[in-house]
XYZ file of C-alpha atoms in Angstrom:
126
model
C -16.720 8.253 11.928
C -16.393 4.888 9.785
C -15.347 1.602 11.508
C -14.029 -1.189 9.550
C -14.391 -4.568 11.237
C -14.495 -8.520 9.880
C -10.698 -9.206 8.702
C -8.964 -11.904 9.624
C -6.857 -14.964 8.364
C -8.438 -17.239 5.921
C -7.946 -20.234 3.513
C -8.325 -19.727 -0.020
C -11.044 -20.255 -1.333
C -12.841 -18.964 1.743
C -15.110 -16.523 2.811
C -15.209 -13.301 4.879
C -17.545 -10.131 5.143
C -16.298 -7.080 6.151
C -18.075 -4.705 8.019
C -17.783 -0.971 7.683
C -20.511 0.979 10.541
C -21.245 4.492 10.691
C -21.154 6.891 13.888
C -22.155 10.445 14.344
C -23.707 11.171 11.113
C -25.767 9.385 8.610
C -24.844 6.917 6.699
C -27.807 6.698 4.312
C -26.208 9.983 2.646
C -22.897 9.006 1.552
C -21.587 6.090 -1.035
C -19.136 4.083 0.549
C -16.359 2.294 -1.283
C -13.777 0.080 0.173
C -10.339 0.658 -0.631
C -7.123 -2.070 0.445
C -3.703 -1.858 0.185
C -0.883 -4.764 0.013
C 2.293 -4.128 1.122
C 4.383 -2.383 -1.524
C 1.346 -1.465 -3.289
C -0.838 1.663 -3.948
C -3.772 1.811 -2.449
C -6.982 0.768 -4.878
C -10.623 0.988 -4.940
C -12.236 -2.368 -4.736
C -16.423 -1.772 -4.504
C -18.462 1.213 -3.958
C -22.234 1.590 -3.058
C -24.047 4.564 -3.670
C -25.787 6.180 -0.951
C -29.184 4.133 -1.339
C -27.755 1.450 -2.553
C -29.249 1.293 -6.560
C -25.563 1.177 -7.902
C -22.644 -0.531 -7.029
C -19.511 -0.756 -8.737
C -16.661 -3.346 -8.582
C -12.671 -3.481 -9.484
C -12.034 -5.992 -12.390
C -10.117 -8.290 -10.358
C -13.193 -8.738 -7.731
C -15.751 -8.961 -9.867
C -18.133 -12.185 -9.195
C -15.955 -12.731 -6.259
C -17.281 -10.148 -4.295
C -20.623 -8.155 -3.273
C -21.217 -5.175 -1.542
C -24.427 -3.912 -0.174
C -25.791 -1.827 2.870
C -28.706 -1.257 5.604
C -29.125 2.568 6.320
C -31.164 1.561 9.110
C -28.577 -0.298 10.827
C -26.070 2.073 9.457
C -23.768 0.014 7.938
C -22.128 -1.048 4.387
C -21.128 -5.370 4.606
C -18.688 -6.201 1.437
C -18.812 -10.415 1.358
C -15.659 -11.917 -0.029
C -15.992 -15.058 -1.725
C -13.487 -17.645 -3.598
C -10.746 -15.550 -1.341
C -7.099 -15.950 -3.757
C -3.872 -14.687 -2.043
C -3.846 -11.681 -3.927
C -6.624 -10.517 -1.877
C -4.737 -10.077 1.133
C -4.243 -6.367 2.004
C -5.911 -3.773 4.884
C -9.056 -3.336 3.842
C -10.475 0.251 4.169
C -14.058 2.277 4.147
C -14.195 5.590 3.261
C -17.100 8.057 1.675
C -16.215 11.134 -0.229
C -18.326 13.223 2.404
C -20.641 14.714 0.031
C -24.507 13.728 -0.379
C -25.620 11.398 -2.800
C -22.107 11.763 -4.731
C -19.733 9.024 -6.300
C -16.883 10.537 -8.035
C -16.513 10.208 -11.679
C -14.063 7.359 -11.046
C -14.971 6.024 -7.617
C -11.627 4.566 -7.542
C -9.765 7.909 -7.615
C -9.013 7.611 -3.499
C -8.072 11.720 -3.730
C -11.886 12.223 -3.738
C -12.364 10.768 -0.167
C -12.096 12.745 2.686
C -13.690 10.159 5.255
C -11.782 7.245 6.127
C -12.134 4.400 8.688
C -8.890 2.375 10.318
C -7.968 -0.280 8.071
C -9.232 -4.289 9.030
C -6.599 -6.551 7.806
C -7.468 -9.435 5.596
C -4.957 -12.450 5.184
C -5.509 -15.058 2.848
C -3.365 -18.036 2.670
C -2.460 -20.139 -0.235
């Protein structure tokens, strides 16, 4: 089970880190990416993490704005959200394709994950 935590209502400009923890299985496995979706939108892949960490990839429109990372030990995946623009605000979401040590060919393609955690809704006002 994936829990998302660490939305909330923010400035822009601001900062907040998300937090996505693992439960009854182990985390140190899996990639995780986080997805959002805005109202009226489709869903999109913003950052993924491969299982140990050694690669991470990021949506254009997050890029040097954003960094994800992750402690296996603590079992849990953090994605920090810097320089926060409206735009940004959506339900943020965790999810890991379920297989070992796999990223899809395009980690954005959110058909390949079969694990997802509720959604922690980020707000960010102009």
């Amino acid at each position: 089970q994936l829990q998302a935590s660490g939305g909330g209502l923010v400035q822009a400009g601001g900062s907040l880190r998300l937090s996505c923890a693992a439960s009854g299985f182990s985390m140190g496995y899996y990639a995780i990416t986080w997805f959002r979706q805005a109202p009226g939108k489709e869903r999109e892949g913003v950052s993924c993490i491969s299982s140990r960490g050694s690669s991470t990839y990021y949506t254009d429109s997050v890029k040097g704005r954003f960094t994800i990372s992750r402690d296996n030990a603590k079992k849990v995946v953090f994605l920090q959200m810097d320089s926060l623009k409206p735009e940004d605000t959506a339900v943020y979401y965790c999810a890991t394709p379920g297989e070992r040590h796999w990223i899809p060919s395009v980690w954005a393609d959110d058909g390949e994950y079969h694990y997802w955690g509720q959604g922690t809704q980020v707000t960010v006002s102009s």
